[in-house]
Amino acid sequence: MAARWVLLGLLAACVTEAAKKDMLNVCMDAKHHKTKPGPEGELHNQCTPWKDNACCTANTSMEAHKDQSYLYSFNWNHCGGMKDKCKRHFIQDTCFYECSPNLGPWIVQTDTSWRRERIMDVPLCKEDCDQWWNDCQDSFTCKENWHKGWNWTTGSNQCPRGSECRPFKTVFPQPADLCEKLWSRSYKYTTESQGSGRCMQMWFSNTEVNPNVAVAEYYARLAGAPMPGPGAWLFLLAPALLALL
């Protein structure tokens, strides 16, 4: 009898862990994401840190580095040439969004023609937001929210009529304004630091363990994220397992 309950306990632990892993190792249902994360072998330049487990393909990682790629036909240089030190943050933002398999706790449903899911309020580390703002403050843009309101008549985003190109530091007075308003609250500014285990890092080395795995697990537990029914599996499998003893 004791052996039976030990077996059931082990099964419960295995099923729960498997469910948690599936929930935290996912790709959102969006335009260019793979259906499941997995190794890519090689990803281009700034997307390299995700090569061992990615939601993006090698081709997507190449396109992420272009000024105006087929991904979204988005033109970073809509107010003149964006400075390279600023542009690298937008490339990293694209790599993070397209490639990370650790965004599960912040994926929500959306109703658009080009994606069924999006991310919302992903807690970014203070250093990531602050450096993004510092490096972009003297580049120019004409809009606060880059998700909508552009003039697309030419096939790529142009400033809407009547708008004015202004320095980032005017459009986004603080780092929090940039991180939170740019993509309709996709990101949330935090005072947590890299390495704290409480914030997501856009920037990390491809030679280190992905720090965002542990962060996603923490927030999933904090939110009491539901796992897909291990109790149901136990109920169905228990009679068969007990019959074997």
mmCIF file of C-alpha atoms in Angstrom:
data_model
loop_
_atom_site.group_PDB
_atom_site.id
_atom_site.type_symbol
_atom_site.label_atom_id
_atom_site.label_comp_id
_atom_site.label_asym_id
_atom_site.label_seq_id
_atom_site.Cartn_x
_atom_site.Cartn_y
_atom_site.Cartn_z
ATOM 1 C CA MET A 1 0.000 0.000 0.000
ATOM 2 C CA ALA A 2 2.790 2.422 0.909
ATOM 3 C CA ALA A 3 4.474 1.791 -2.429
ATOM 4 C CA ARG A 4 1.300 2.752 -4.250
ATOM 5 C CA TRP A 5 1.102 6.144 -2.561
ATOM 6 C CA VAL A 6 4.797 6.793 -3.162
ATOM 7 C CA LEU A 7 4.247 6.064 -6.845
ATOM 8 C CA LEU A 8 1.266 8.397 -6.985
ATOM 9 C CA GLY A 9 3.233 11.123 -5.237
ATOM 10 C CA LEU A 10 6.061 10.828 -7.731
ATOM 11 C CA LEU A 11 3.595 10.944 -10.606
ATOM 12 C CA ALA A 12 1.962 14.091 -9.200
ATOM 13 C CA ALA A 13 5.331 15.807 -8.917
ATOM 14 C CA CYS A 14 6.297 14.854 -12.466
ATOM 15 C CA VAL A 15 3.017 15.998 -13.976
ATOM 16 C CA THR A 16 3.091 19.296 -12.088
ATOM 17 C CA GLU A 17 6.651 20.042 -13.129
ATOM 18 C CA ALA A 18 5.920 19.139 -16.751
ATOM 19 C CA ALA A 19 2.879 21.411 -16.774
ATOM 20 C CA LYS A 20 4.873 24.278 -15.296
ATOM 21 C CA LYS A 21 7.634 23.811 -17.860
ATOM 22 C CA ASP A 22 5.137 23.880 -20.732
ATOM 23 C CA MET A 23 3.508 27.048 -19.390
ATOM 24 C CA LEU A 24 6.830 28.855 -18.980
ATOM 25 C CA ASN A 25 8.485 27.686 -22.186
ATOM 26 C CA VAL A 26 6.107 29.021 -24.819
ATOM 27 C CA CYS A 27 5.890 31.167 -27.922
ATOM 28 C CA MET A 28 3.060 33.651 -28.332
ATOM 29 C CA ASP A 29 0.626 33.303 -31.211
ATOM 30 C CA ALA A 30 1.892 36.216 -33.299
ATOM 31 C CA LYS A 31 3.036 37.065 -36.807
ATOM 32 C CA HIS A 32 6.544 35.612 -36.991
ATOM 33 C CA HIS A 33 6.851 33.403 -33.900
ATOM 34 C CA LYS A 34 7.447 29.685 -34.102
ATOM 35 C CA THR A 35 4.711 27.488 -32.656
ATOM 36 C CA LYS A 36 7.139 26.037 -30.101
ATOM 37 C CA PRO A 37 10.525 27.199 -28.824
ATOM 38 C CA GLY A 38 13.620 25.220 -29.676
ATOM 39 C CA PRO A 39 17.304 25.490 -30.620
ATOM 40 C CA GLU A 40 18.206 27.418 -33.754
ATOM 41 C CA GLY A 41 21.920 26.711 -33.949
ATOM 42 C CA GLU A 42 22.748 30.208 -35.134
ATOM 43 C CA LEU A 43 20.907 33.491 -34.656
ATOM 44 C CA HIS A 44 22.155 36.800 -35.978
ATOM 45 C CA ASN A 45 24.219 39.227 -33.921
ATOM 46 C CA GLN A 46 22.147 40.718 -31.055
ATOM 47 C CA CYS A 47 19.639 37.836 -31.133
ATOM 48 C CA THR A 48 22.400 35.294 -30.421
ATOM 49 C CA PRO A 49 21.670 34.882 -26.655
ATOM 50 C CA TRP A 50 18.459 32.989 -27.510
ATOM 51 C CA LYS A 51 19.993 30.521 -29.983
ATOM 52 C CA ASP A 52 19.751 27.524 -27.619
ATOM 53 C CA ASN A 53 16.009 27.959 -27.092
ATOM 54 C CA ALA A 54 14.238 30.465 -29.311
ATOM 55 C CA CYS A 55 10.807 31.434 -30.587
ATOM 56 C CA CYS A 56 12.382 33.089 -33.635
ATOM 57 C CA THR A 57 14.017 31.622 -36.707
ATOM 58 C CA ALA A 58 17.451 32.544 -38.009
ATOM 59 C CA ASN A 59 15.799 34.490 -40.831
ATOM 60 C CA THR A 60 13.695 36.505 -38.383
ATOM 61 C CA SER A 61 16.833 37.338 -36.402
ATOM 62 C CA MET A 62 18.486 38.644 -39.588
ATOM 63 C CA GLU A 63 15.492 40.811 -40.443
ATOM 64 C CA ALA A 64 15.406 42.221 -36.899
ATOM 65 C CA HIS A 65 18.670 44.029 -37.632
ATOM 66 C CA LYS A 66 17.482 45.817 -40.784
ATOM 67 C CA ASP A 67 16.352 49.437 -40.792
ATOM 68 C CA GLN A 68 13.161 48.500 -42.596
ATOM 69 C CA SER A 69 12.583 44.766 -42.776
ATOM 70 C CA TYR A 70 9.779 42.587 -44.055
ATOM 71 C CA LEU A 71 8.840 41.746 -40.434
ATOM 72 C CA TYR A 72 6.571 44.769 -39.983
ATOM 73 C CA SER A 73 7.787 47.247 -42.648
ATOM 74 C CA PHE A 74 8.605 49.531 -39.734
ATOM 75 C CA ASN A 75 10.932 52.446 -40.393
ATOM 76 C CA TRP A 76 13.120 53.388 -37.426
ATOM 77 C CA ASN A 77 14.308 56.452 -39.355
ATOM 78 C CA HIS A 78 10.910 58.153 -39.613
ATOM 79 C CA CYS A 79 12.376 61.404 -38.250
ATOM 80 C CA GLY A 80 15.736 61.298 -39.957
ATOM 81 C CA GLY A 81 18.495 58.829 -39.219
ATOM 82 C CA MET A 82 18.205 57.223 -35.797
ATOM 83 C CA LYS A 83 21.554 57.202 -34.004
ATOM 84 C CA ASP A 84 23.250 53.807 -33.912
ATOM 85 C CA LYS A 85 23.541 53.783 -30.118
ATOM 86 C CA CYS A 86 19.764 54.229 -29.966
ATOM 87 C CA LYS A 87 18.941 51.802 -32.771
ATOM 88 C CA ARG A 88 20.738 48.936 -31.051
ATOM 89 C CA HIS A 89 18.125 49.078 -28.266
ATOM 90 C CA PHE A 90 15.296 48.746 -30.769
ATOM 91 C CA ILE A 91 17.086 45.806 -32.370
ATOM 92 C CA GLN A 92 17.434 44.236 -28.918
ATOM 93 C CA ASP A 93 13.780 44.953 -28.202
ATOM 94 C CA THR A 94 12.844 43.151 -31.422
ATOM 95 C CA CYS A 95 15.087 40.171 -30.609
ATOM 96 C CA PHE A 96 13.607 39.951 -27.118
ATOM 97 C CA TYR A 97 10.030 40.095 -28.405
ATOM 98 C CA GLU A 98 10.533 37.670 -31.302
ATOM 99 C CA CYS A 99 12.941 35.187 -29.710
ATOM 100 C CA SER A 100 12.268 34.902 -25.961
ATOM 101 C CA PRO A 101 10.419 31.751 -24.798
ATOM 102 C CA ASN A 102 10.113 33.206 -21.272
ATOM 103 C CA LEU A 103 7.280 35.701 -21.720
ATOM 104 C CA GLY A 104 4.449 33.323 -20.825
ATOM 105 C CA PRO A 105 3.345 35.037 -17.576
ATOM 106 C CA TRP A 106 2.652 38.249 -19.523
ATOM 107 C CA ILE A 107 1.008 36.894 -22.680
ATOM 108 C CA VAL A 108 -2.567 38.095 -23.143
ATOM 109 C CA GLN A 109 -5.162 37.691 -25.864
ATOM 110 C CA THR A 110 -5.536 40.443 -28.448
ATOM 111 C CA ASP A 111 -7.787 41.043 -31.411
ATOM 112 C CA THR A 112 -5.756 42.252 -34.367
ATOM 113 C CA SER A 113 -5.336 41.141 -37.959
ATOM 114 C CA TRP A 114 -1.715 40.119 -37.514
ATOM 115 C CA ARG A 115 -1.536 38.444 -34.111
ATOM 116 C CA ARG A 116 -3.800 36.722 -31.602
ATOM 117 C CA GLU A 117 -1.576 37.259 -28.561
ATOM 118 C CA ARG A 118 0.648 40.009 -27.227
ATOM 119 C CA ILE A 119 2.657 40.772 -24.094
ATOM 120 C CA MET A 120 1.633 43.306 -21.461
ATOM 121 C CA ASP A 121 3.455 44.811 -18.456
ATOM 122 C CA VAL A 122 6.612 42.707 -18.764
ATOM 123 C CA PRO A 123 8.750 44.011 -15.845
ATOM 124 C CA LEU A 124 11.994 45.271 -17.362
ATOM 125 C CA CYS A 125 15.107 45.774 -15.284
ATOM 126 C CA LYS A 126 15.926 49.370 -14.382
ATOM 127 C CA GLU A 127 19.240 49.271 -16.239
ATOM 128 C CA ASP A 128 17.574 48.197 -19.485
ATOM 129 C CA CYS A 129 15.051 51.054 -19.467
ATOM 130 C CA ASP A 130 17.478 53.685 -18.195
ATOM 131 C CA GLN A 131 20.151 52.870 -20.768
ATOM 132 C CA TRP A 132 17.589 52.708 -23.584
ATOM 133 C CA TRP A 133 16.413 56.213 -22.655
ATOM 134 C CA ASN A 134 19.944 57.569 -22.197
ATOM 135 C CA ASP A 135 21.095 56.312 -25.592
ATOM 136 C CA CYS A 136 17.960 57.522 -27.413
ATOM 137 C CA GLN A 137 17.283 60.865 -25.714
ATOM 138 C CA ASP A 138 18.860 62.871 -28.565
ATOM 139 C CA SER A 139 17.315 60.876 -31.421
ATOM 140 C CA PHE A 140 14.020 62.084 -32.867
ATOM 141 C CA THR A 141 10.480 60.764 -33.173
ATOM 142 C CA CYS A 142 7.030 62.212 -33.793
ATOM 143 C CA LYS A 143 4.927 59.797 -31.739
ATOM 144 C CA GLU A 144 4.646 58.537 -28.185
ATOM 145 C CA ASN A 145 2.769 55.303 -28.979
ATOM 146 C CA TRP A 146 4.389 53.434 -31.860
ATOM 147 C CA HIS A 147 1.718 50.738 -32.013
ATOM 148 C CA LYS A 148 -0.851 52.866 -33.795
ATOM 149 C CA GLY A 149 -1.629 56.161 -35.516
ATOM 150 C CA TRP A 150 1.013 56.074 -38.264
ATOM 151 C CA ASN A 151 0.517 57.059 -41.885
ATOM 152 C CA TRP A 152 0.999 53.784 -43.829
ATOM 153 C CA THR A 153 0.080 55.061 -47.310
ATOM 154 C CA THR A 154 3.626 54.488 -48.586
ATOM 155 C CA GLY A 155 3.762 50.922 -47.264
ATOM 156 C CA SER A 156 5.876 51.820 -44.235
ATOM 157 C CA ASN A 157 5.216 54.014 -41.226
ATOM 158 C CA GLN A 158 5.432 57.756 -41.749
ATOM 159 C CA CYS A 159 4.666 60.512 -39.263
ATOM 160 C CA PRO A 160 0.969 61.434 -39.255
ATOM 161 C CA ARG A 161 -0.029 64.748 -40.768
ATOM 162 C CA GLY A 162 0.408 67.637 -38.370
ATOM 163 C CA SER A 163 2.878 65.823 -36.115
ATOM 164 C CA GLU A 164 6.301 67.238 -35.300
ATOM 165 C CA CYS A 165 9.636 65.456 -34.959
ATOM 166 C CA ARG A 166 10.980 66.073 -31.481
ATOM 167 C CA PRO A 167 13.830 64.659 -29.382
ATOM 168 C CA PHE A 168 13.036 61.462 -27.499
ATOM 169 C CA LYS A 169 13.707 63.246 -24.219
ATOM 170 C CA THR A 170 10.830 65.620 -25.027
ATOM 171 C CA VAL A 171 8.405 62.936 -26.175
ATOM 172 C CA PHE A 172 9.471 60.613 -23.331
ATOM 173 C CA PRO A 173 10.561 62.811 -20.368
ATOM 174 C CA GLN A 174 11.555 59.827 -18.199
ATOM 175 C CA PRO A 175 12.811 56.275 -18.872
ATOM 176 C CA ALA A 176 9.493 54.913 -17.592
ATOM 177 C CA ASP A 177 7.639 56.909 -20.261
ATOM 178 C CA LEU A 178 9.708 55.305 -23.004
ATOM 179 C CA CYS A 179 9.442 51.735 -21.765
ATOM 180 C CA GLU A 180 5.752 51.848 -20.864
ATOM 181 C CA LYS A 181 4.222 54.076 -23.541
ATOM 182 C CA LEU A 182 6.200 53.136 -26.663
ATOM 183 C CA TRP A 183 4.447 49.781 -27.271
ATOM 184 C CA SER A 184 1.124 50.256 -25.430
ATOM 185 C CA ARG A 185 2.275 48.927 -22.050
ATOM 186 C CA SER A 186 4.079 45.910 -23.419
ATOM 187 C CA TYR A 187 6.739 46.715 -20.824
ATOM 188 C CA LYS A 188 6.654 47.962 -17.270
ATOM 189 C CA TYR A 189 9.403 50.074 -15.732
ATOM 190 C CA THR A 190 10.727 48.686 -12.453
ATOM 191 C CA THR A 191 13.307 49.704 -9.881
ATOM 192 C CA GLU A 192 14.613 46.130 -9.781
ATOM 193 C CA SER A 193 18.173 45.532 -10.978
ATOM 194 C CA GLN A 194 19.641 42.938 -13.291
ATOM 195 C CA GLY A 195 20.491 39.798 -11.357
ATOM 196 C CA SER A 196 17.746 40.373 -8.793
ATOM 197 C CA GLY A 197 15.566 37.602 -10.215
ATOM 198 C CA ARG A 198 12.640 40.053 -10.208
ATOM 199 C CA CYS A 199 12.965 41.725 -13.614
ATOM 200 C CA MET A 200 13.406 40.673 -17.218
ATOM 201 C CA GLN A 201 16.635 41.476 -19.026
ATOM 202 C CA MET A 202 16.667 42.416 -22.682
ATOM 203 C CA TRP A 203 20.438 42.353 -22.579
ATOM 204 C CA PHE A 204 22.464 39.348 -21.465
ATOM 205 C CA SER A 205 25.472 37.505 -22.816
ATOM 206 C CA ASN A 206 25.159 34.403 -24.954
ATOM 207 C CA THR A 207 27.824 32.840 -22.738
ATOM 208 C CA GLU A 208 25.682 32.979 -19.581
ATOM 209 C CA VAL A 209 22.574 31.126 -18.509
ATOM 210 C CA ASN A 210 19.412 32.938 -19.609
ATOM 211 C CA PRO A 211 18.467 34.915 -16.441
ATOM 212 C CA ASN A 212 14.858 35.338 -17.590
ATOM 213 C CA VAL A 213 13.971 31.686 -17.007
ATOM 214 C CA ALA A 214 14.065 32.123 -13.226
ATOM 215 C CA VAL A 215 12.275 35.491 -13.425
ATOM 216 C CA ALA A 216 9.371 34.025 -15.400
ATOM 217 C CA GLU A 217 9.076 31.145 -12.915
ATOM 218 C CA TYR A 218 8.977 33.626 -10.010
ATOM 219 C CA TYR A 219 6.163 35.701 -11.526
ATOM 220 C CA ALA A 220 4.179 32.629 -12.535
ATOM 221 C CA ARG A 221 4.255 31.424 -8.913
ATOM 222 C CA LEU A 222 3.499 34.917 -7.614
ATOM 223 C CA ALA A 223 0.402 35.179 -9.768
ATOM 224 C CA GLY A 224 -0.716 31.667 -8.900
ATOM 225 C CA ALA A 225 -0.666 30.839 -12.585
ATOM 226 C CA PRO A 226 -2.972 27.872 -13.238
ATOM 227 C CA MET A 227 -1.323 24.733 -14.513
ATOM 228 C CA PRO A 228 -3.157 22.453 -16.942
ATOM 229 C CA GLY A 229 -4.912 20.015 -14.654
ATOM 230 C CA PRO A 230 -2.444 17.549 -13.123
ATOM 231 C CA GLY A 231 -5.263 16.375 -10.862
ATOM 232 C CA ALA A 232 -7.250 15.249 -13.871
ATOM 233 C CA TRP A 233 -4.316 13.230 -15.169
ATOM 234 C CA LEU A 234 -3.830 11.590 -11.790
ATOM 235 C CA PHE A 235 -7.493 10.669 -11.629
ATOM 236 C CA LEU A 236 -7.309 8.961 -15.021
ATOM 237 C CA LEU A 237 -3.952 7.279 -14.572
ATOM 238 C CA ALA A 238 -4.165 6.175 -10.946
ATOM 239 C CA PRO A 239 -6.309 3.022 -11.502
ATOM 240 C CA ALA A 240 -3.988 1.755 -14.207
ATOM 241 C CA LEU A 241 -0.875 2.399 -12.128
ATOM 242 C CA LEU A 242 -2.361 0.800 -9.021
ATOM 243 C CA ALA A 243 -3.337 -2.254 -11.034
ATOM 244 C CA LEU A 244 0.324 -2.747 -11.882
ATOM 245 C CA LEU A 245 1.293 -3.024 -8.194
#
